CSV table of C-alpha atoms in Angstrom, one decimal:
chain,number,residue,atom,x,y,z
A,6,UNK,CA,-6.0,19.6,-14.4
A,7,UNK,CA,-2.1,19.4,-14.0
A,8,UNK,CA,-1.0,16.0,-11.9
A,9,UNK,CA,2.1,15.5,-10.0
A,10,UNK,CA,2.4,11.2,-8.8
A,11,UNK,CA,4.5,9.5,-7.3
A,12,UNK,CA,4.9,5.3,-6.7
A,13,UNK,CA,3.4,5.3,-10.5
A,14,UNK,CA,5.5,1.7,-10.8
A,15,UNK,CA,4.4,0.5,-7.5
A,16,UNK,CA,1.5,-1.4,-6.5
A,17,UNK,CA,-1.0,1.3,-6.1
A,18,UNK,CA,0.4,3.9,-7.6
A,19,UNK,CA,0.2,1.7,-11.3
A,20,UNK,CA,-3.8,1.7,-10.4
A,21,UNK,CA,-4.2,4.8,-9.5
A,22,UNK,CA,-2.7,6.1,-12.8
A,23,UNK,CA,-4.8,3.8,-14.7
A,24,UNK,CA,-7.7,4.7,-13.1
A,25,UNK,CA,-7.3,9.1,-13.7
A,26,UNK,CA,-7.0,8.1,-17.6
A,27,UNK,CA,-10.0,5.9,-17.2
A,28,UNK,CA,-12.2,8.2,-15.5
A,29,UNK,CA,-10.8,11.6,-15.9
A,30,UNK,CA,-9.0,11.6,-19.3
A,31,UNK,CA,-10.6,14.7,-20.4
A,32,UNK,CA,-10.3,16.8,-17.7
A,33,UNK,CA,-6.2,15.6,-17.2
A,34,UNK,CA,-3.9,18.3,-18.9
A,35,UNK,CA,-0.8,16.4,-18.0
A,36,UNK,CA,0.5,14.2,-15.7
A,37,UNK,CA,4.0,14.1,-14.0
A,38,UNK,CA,5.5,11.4,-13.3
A,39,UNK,CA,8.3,11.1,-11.2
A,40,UNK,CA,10.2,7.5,-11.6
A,41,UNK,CA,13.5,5.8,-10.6
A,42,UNK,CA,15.5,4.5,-12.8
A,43,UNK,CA,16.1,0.6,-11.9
A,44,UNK,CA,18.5,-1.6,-13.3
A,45,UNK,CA,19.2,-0.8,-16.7
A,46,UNK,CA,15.9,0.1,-17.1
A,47,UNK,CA,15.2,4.0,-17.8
A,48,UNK,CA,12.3,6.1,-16.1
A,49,UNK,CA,10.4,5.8,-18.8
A,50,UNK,CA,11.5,2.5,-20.2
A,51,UNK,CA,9.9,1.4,-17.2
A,52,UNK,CA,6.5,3.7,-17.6
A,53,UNK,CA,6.2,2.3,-20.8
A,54,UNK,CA,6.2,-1.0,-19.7
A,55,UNK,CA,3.7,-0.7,-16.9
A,56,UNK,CA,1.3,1.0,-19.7
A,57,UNK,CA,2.1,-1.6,-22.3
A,58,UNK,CA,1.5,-4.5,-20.2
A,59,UNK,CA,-0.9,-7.6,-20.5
A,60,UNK,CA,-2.3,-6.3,-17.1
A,61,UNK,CA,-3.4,-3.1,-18.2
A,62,UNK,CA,-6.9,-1.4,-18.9
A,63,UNK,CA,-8.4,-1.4,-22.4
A,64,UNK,CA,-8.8,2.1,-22.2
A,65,UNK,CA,-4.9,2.3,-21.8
A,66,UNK,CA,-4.1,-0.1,-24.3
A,67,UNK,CA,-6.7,1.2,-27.1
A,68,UNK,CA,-5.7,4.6,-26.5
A,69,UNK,CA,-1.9,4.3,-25.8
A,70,UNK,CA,-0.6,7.2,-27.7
A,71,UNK,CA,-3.0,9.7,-26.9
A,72,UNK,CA,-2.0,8.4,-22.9
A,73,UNK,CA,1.8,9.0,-24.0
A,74,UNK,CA,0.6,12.3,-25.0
A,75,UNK,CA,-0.3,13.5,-21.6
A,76,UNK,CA,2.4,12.1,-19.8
A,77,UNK,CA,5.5,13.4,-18.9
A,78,UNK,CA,8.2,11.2,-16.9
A,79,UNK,CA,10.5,12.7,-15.0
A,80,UNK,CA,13.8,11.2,-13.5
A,81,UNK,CA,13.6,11.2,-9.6
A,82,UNK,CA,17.1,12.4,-9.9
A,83,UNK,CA,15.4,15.8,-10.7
A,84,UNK,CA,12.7,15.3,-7.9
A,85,UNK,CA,13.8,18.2,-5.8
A,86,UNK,CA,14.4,20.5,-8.2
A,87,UNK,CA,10.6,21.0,-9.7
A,88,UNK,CA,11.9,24.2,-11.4
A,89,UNK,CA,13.8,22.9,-14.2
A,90,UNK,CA,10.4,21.1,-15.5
A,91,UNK,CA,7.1,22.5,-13.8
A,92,UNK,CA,5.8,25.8,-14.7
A,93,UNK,CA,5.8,28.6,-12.1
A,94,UNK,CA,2.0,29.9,-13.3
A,95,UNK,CA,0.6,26.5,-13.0
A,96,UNK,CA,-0.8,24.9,-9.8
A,97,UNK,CA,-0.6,21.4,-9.6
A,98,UNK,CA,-2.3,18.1,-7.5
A,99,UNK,CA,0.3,15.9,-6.0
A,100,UNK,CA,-0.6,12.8,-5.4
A,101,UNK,CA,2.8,10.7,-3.1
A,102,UNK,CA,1.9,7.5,-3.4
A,103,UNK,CA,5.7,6.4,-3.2
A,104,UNK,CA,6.5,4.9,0.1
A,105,UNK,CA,9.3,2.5,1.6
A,106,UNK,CA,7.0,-0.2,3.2
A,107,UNK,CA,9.5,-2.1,5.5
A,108,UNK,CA,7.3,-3.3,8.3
A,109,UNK,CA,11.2,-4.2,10.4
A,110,UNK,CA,11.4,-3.8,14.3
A,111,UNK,CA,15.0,-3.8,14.3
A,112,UNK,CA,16.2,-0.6,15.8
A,113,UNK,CA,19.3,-0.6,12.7
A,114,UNK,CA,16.5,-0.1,10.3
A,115,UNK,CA,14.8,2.9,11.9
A,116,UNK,CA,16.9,5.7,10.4
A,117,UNK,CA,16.5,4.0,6.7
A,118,UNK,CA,12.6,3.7,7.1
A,119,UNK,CA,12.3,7.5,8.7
A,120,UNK,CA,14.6,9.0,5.8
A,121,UNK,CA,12.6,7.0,2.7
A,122,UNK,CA,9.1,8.1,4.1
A,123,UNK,CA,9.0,10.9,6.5
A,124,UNK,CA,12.1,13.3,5.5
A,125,UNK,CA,11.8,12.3,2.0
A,126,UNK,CA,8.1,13.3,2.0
A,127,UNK,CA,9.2,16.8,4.4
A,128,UNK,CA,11.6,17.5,1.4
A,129,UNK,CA,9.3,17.3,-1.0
A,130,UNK,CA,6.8,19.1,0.3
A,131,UNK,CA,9.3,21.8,1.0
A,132,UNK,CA,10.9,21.2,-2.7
A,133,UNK,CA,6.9,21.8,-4.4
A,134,UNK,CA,5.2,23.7,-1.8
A,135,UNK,CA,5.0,26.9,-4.1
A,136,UNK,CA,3.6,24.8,-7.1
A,137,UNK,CA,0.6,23.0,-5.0
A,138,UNK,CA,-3.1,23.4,-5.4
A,139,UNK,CA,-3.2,20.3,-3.1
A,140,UNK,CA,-1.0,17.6,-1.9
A,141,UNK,CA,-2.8,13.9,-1.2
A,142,UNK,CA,-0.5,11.7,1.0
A,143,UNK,CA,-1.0,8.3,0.5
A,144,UNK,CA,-0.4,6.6,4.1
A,145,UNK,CA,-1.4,3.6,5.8
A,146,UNK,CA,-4.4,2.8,7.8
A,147,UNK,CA,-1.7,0.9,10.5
A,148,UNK,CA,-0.1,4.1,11.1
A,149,UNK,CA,-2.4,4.9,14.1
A,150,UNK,CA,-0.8,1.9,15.4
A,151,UNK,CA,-2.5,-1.4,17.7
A,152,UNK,CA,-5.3,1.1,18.9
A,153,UNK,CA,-7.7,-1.5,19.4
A,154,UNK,CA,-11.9,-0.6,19.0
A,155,UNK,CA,-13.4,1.1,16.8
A,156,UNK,CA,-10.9,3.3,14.9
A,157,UNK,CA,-12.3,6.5,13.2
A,158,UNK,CA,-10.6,8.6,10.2
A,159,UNK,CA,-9.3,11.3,12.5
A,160,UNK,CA,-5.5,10.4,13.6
A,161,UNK,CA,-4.3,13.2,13.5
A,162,UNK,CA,-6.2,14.5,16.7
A,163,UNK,CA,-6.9,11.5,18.8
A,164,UNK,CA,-3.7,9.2,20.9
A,165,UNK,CA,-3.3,6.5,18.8
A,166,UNK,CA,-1.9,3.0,20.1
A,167,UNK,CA,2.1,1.5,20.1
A,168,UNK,CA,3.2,1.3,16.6
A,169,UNK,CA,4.0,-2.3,16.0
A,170,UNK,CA,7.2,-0.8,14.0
A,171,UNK,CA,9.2,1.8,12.8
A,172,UNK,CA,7.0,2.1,9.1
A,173,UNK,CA,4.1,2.9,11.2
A,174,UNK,CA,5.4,5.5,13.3
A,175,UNK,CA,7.4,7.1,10.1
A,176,UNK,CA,3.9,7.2,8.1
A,177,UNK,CA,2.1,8.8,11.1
A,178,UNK,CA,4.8,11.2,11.7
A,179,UNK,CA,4.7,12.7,8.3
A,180,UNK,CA,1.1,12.9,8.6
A,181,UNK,CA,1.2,15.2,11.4
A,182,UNK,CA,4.2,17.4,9.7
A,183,UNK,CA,1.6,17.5,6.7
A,184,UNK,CA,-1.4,18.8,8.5
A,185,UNK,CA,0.8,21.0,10.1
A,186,UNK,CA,2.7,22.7,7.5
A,187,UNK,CA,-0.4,22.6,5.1
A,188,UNK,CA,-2.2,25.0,7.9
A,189,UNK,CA,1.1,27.1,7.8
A,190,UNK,CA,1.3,27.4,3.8
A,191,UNK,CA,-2.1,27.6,3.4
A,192,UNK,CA,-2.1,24.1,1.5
A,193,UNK,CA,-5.0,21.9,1.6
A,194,UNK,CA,-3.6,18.3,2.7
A,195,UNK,CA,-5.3,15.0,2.3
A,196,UNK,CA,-4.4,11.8,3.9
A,197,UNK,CA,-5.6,8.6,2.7
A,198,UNK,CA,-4.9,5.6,4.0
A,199,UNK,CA,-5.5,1.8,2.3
A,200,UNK,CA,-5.0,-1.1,4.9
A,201,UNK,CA,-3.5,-4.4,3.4
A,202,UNK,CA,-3.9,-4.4,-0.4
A,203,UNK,CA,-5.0,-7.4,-2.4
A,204,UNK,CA,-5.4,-8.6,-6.0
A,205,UNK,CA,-8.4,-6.9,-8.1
A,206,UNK,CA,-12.2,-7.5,-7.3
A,207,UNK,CA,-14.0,-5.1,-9.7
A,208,UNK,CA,-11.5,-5.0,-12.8
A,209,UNK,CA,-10.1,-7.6,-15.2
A,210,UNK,CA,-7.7,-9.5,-14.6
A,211,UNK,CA,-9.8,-10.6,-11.5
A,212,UNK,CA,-7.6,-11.1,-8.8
A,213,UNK,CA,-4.4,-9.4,-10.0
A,214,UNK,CA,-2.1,-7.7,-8.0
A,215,UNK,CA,1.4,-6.6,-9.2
A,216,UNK,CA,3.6,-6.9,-6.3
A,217,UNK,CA,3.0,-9.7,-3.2
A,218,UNK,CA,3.4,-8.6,0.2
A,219,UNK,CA,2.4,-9.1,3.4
A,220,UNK,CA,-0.4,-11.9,3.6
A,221,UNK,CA,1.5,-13.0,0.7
A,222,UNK,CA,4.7,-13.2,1.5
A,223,UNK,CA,2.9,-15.4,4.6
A,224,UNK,CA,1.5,-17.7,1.9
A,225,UNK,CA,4.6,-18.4,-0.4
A,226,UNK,CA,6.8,-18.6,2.9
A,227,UNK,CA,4.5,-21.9,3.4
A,228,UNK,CA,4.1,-22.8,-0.2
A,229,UNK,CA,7.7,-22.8,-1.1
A,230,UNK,CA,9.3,-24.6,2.1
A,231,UNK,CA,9.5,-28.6,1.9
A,232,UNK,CA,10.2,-29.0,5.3
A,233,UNK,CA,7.9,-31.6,7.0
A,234,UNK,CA,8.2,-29.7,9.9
A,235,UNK,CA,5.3,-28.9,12.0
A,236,UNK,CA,4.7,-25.0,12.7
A,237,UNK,CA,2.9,-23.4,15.7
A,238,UNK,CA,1.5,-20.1,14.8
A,239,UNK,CA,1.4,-17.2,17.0
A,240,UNK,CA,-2.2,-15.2,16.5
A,241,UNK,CA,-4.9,-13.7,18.8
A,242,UNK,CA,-8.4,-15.3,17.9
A,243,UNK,CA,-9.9,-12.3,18.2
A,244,UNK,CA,-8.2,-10.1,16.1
A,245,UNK,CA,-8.5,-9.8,12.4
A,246,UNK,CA,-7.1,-9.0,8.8
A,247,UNK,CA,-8.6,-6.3,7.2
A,248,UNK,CA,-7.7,-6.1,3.3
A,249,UNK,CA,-8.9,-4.2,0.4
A,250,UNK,CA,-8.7,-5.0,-3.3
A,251,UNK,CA,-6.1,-2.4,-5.1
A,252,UNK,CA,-8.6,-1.4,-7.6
A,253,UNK,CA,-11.5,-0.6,-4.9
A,254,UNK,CA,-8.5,2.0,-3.3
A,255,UNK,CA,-7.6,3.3,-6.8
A,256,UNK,CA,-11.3,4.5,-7.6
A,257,UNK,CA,-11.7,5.9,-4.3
A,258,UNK,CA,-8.4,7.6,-4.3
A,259,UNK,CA,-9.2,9.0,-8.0
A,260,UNK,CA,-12.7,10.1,-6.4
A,261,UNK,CA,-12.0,11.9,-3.7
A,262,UNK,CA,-8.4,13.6,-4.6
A,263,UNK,CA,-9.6,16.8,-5.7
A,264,UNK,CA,-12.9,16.8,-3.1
A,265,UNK,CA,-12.6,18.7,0.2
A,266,UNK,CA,-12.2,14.6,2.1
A,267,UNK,CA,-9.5,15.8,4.6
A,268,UNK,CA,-8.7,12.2,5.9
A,269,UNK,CA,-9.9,9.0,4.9
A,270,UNK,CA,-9.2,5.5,5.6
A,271,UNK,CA,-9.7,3.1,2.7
A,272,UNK,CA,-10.6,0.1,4.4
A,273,UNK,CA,-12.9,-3.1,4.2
A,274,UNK,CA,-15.9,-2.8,6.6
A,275,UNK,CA,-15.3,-6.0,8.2
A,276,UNK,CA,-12.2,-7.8,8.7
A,277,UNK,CA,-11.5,-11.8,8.1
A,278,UNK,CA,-11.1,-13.6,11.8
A,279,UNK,CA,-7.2,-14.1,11.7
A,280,UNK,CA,-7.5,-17.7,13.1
A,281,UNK,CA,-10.1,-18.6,9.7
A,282,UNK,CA,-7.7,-16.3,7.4
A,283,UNK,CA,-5.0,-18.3,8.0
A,284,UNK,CA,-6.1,-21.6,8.1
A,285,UNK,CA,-7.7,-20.5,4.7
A,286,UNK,CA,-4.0,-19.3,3.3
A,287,UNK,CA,-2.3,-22.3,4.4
A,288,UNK,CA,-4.9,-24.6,3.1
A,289,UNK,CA,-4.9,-23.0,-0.6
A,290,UNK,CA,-1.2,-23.6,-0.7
A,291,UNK,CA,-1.5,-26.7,0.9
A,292,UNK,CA,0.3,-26.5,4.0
A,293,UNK,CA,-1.3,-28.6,6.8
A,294,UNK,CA,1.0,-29.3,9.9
A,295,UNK,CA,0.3,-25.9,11.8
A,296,UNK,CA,-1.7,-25.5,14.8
A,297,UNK,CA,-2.9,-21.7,15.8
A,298,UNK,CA,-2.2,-20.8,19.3
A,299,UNK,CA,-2.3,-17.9,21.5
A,300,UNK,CA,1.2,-18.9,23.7
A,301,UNK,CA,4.1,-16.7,22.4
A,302,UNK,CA,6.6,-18.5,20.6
A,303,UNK,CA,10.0,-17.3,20.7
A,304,UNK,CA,13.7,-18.6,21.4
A,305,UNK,CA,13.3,-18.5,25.4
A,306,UNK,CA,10.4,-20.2,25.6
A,307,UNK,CA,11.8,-22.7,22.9
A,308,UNK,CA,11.6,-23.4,19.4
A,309,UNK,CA,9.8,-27.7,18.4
A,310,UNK,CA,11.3,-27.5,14.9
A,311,UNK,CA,13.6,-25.6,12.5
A,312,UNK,CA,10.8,-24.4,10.4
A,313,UNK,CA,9.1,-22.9,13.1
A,314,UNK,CA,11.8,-21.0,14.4
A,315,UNK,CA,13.2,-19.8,11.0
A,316,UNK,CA,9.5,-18.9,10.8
A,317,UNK,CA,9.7,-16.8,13.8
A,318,UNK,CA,13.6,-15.5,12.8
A,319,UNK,CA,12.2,-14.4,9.1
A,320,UNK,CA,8.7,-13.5,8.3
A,321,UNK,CA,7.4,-14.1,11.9
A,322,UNK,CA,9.5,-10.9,12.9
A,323,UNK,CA,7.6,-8.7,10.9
A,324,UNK,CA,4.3,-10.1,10.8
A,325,UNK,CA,3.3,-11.7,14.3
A,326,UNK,CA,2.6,-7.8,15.6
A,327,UNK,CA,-0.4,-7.5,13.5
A,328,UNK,CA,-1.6,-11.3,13.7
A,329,UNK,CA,-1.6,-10.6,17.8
A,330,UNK,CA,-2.9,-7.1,17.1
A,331,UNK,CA,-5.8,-5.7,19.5
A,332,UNK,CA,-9.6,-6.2,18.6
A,333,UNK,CA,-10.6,-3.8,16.3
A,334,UNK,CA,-12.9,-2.5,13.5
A,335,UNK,CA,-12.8,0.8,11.5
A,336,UNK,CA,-15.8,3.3,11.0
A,337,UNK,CA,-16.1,3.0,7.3
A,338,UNK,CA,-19.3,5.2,6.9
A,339,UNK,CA,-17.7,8.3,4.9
A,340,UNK,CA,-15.6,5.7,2.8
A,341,UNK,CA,-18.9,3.9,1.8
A,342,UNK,CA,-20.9,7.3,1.0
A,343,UNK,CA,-18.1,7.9,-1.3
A,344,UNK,CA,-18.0,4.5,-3.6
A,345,UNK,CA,-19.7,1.4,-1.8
A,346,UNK,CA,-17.6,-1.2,-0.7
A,347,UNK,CA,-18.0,-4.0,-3.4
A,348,UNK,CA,-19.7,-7.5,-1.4
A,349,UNK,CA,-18.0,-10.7,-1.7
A,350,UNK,CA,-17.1,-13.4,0.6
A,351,UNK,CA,-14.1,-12.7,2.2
A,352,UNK,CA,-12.7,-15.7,3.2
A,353,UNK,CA,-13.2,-17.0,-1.1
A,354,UNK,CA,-11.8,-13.7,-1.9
A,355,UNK,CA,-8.5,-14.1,0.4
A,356,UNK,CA,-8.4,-18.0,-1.2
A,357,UNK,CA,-8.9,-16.9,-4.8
A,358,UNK,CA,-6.0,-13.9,-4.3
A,359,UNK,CA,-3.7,-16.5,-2.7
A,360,UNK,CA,-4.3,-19.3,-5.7
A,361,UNK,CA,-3.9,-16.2,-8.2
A,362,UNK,CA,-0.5,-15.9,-6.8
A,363,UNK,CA,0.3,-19.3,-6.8
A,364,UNK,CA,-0.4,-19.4,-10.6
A,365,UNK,CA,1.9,-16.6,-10.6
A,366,UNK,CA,4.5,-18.5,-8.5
A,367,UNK,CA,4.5,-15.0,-6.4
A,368,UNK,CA,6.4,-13.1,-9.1
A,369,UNK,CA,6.4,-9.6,-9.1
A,370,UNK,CA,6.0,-7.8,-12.1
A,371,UNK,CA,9.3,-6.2,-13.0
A,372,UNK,CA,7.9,-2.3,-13.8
């Protein structure tokens, strides 16, 4: 089995590799890894140090240089140009996990977000399409946009809701150039799609996650500020935050890559209430003077303090669209016949995430 990945130093992409050499090692025949170089750090420089680090598997660790073996990084310089390192009588998986998750509403940003994830992922198709036994598109459960209900797996053939911003509508418009060039080629496509990703609840470390965003960046925005200020928070009671530990969407992504699973939406069956997932956030990092409302807050209707409207001028921007999100719930029935949903109580699990990044003082790890 010959592997193509992308987003192998990101969040999930870092799992997912982890996971194939922990589950599949004997059936992988090499694995491609296409990489950035960042800073003065080399492609594989930086490889090595997302293998080498404290936060990875045993198997990884114990077994490092047989890993090595198996692995060949590629500079994304050469991305486009699969020629001068794949070989034209081998048929390959490729798994694009890479994706520029910028969740901005500012109309200057659109052409950046549209070029880094849906004509980057058009031009690699296009670059690959004669090497592919399969391509797996990792998207976004959000990209159906505020739908509202119950939301099914199927987006490609149903009208989905207003995007709540231009990452949204980019990941959901390369779907749809996926499903429809993969009929045209004759390549099978699959689209999986995580919602909000949290720290670890299967594997060791518990709790880990490598990069904080989202709900995180809400939780260090209100750990890090000694402002006295008071806050009013912006959130529809009945609404709610679905997220799912990175190592639960790693072993299904692993599982199901290479099955005939056309779409899939890696999600929690229920979501936390938004009004109890915040209060919980802002309580672990200790950050009391808030009240939840449903009134909008912006600059016409008036700003009570300068931490509230920086609030709303920063992180507010990007996240108040999903905390006043419609209602809604996904069918997770496929996702659990595949690998069960692990239980825990999701309002502890959002707290323990939270103070595992406050240990962490919200670093990301530099991959």
């Amino acid at each position: 089995m010959n592997i193509i990945l992308t987003g192998v130093t990101g969040t999930l992409g870092s799992k997912v590799l982890h996971t194939l050499f922990e589950t599949k090692y004997g059936e992988i025949t090499q694995i491609y890894l296409l990489v950035r170089k960042k800073g003065q750090s080399s492609p594989k420089d930086r490889v090595l140090n997302m293998l080498k680090s404290e936060y990875a598997p045993n198997f990884i660790k114990e077994n490092i240089e047989d890993v090595l073996s198996k692995i060949t990084v590629i500079d994304a310089i050469h991305i486009l140009n699969p020629e001068s390192f794949l070989n034209t009588d081998e048929q390959y998986y490729f798994i694009h996990s890479a994706g520029y998750v910028n969740l901005s509403v500012d109309e200057a940003s659109k052409e950046e977000i549209f070029n880094e994830n849906y004509h980057f992922t058009k031009s690699i198709f296009t670059a690959y399409e004669k090497f592919l036994k399969k391509f797996i598109y990792i998207s976004t459960a959000f990209s159906i946009g505020d739908l509202g209900g119950l939301i099914g797996d199927d987006y490609i053939e149903i009208e989905g809701g207003t995007y709540r911003n231009f990452y949204e509508a980019s990941k959901h418009a390369s779907e749809k150039f996926l499903t429809k060039a993969g009929k045209e080629k004759n390549i099978p496509i699959q689209i999986l799609r995580p919602s909000v990703l949290g720290g670890n609840a299967i594997d060791n470390p518990s709790f880990f996650i490598s990069k904080y965003m989202v709900f995180y960046l809400f939780a260090k925005f209100f750990h890090n500020n000694p402002s006295n200020d008071h806050v009013r928070i912006t959130a529809n009671n009945d609404s709610g935050l679905n997220i799912i530990p990175t190592d639960y969407a790693a072993k299904v992504i692993v599982t199901v890559f290479n099955t005939d699973v056309k779409q899939l939406n890696i999600v929690h069956s229920k979501a936390t209430n938004i009004t109890k997932g915040i209060s919980k956030i802002l309580d672990t990092v200790g950050f009391q003077k808030y009240n939840i409302t449903q009134d909008i807050i912006n600059k016409t209707a008036g700003f009570e303090t300068k931490l509230e409207q920086f609030y709303y001028e920063t992180i507010g921007v990007h996240l108040n669209p999903y905390l006043t999100s419609k209602p809604y719930e996904w069918d997770t029935s496929l996702l659990e016949s595949i690998l069960p949903i692990p239980k825990y109580d999701l309002e502890q699990y959002l707290a323990n995430t939270v103070e595992f990044a406050k240990l962490k003082n919200f670093r990301n790890q530099k991959w």
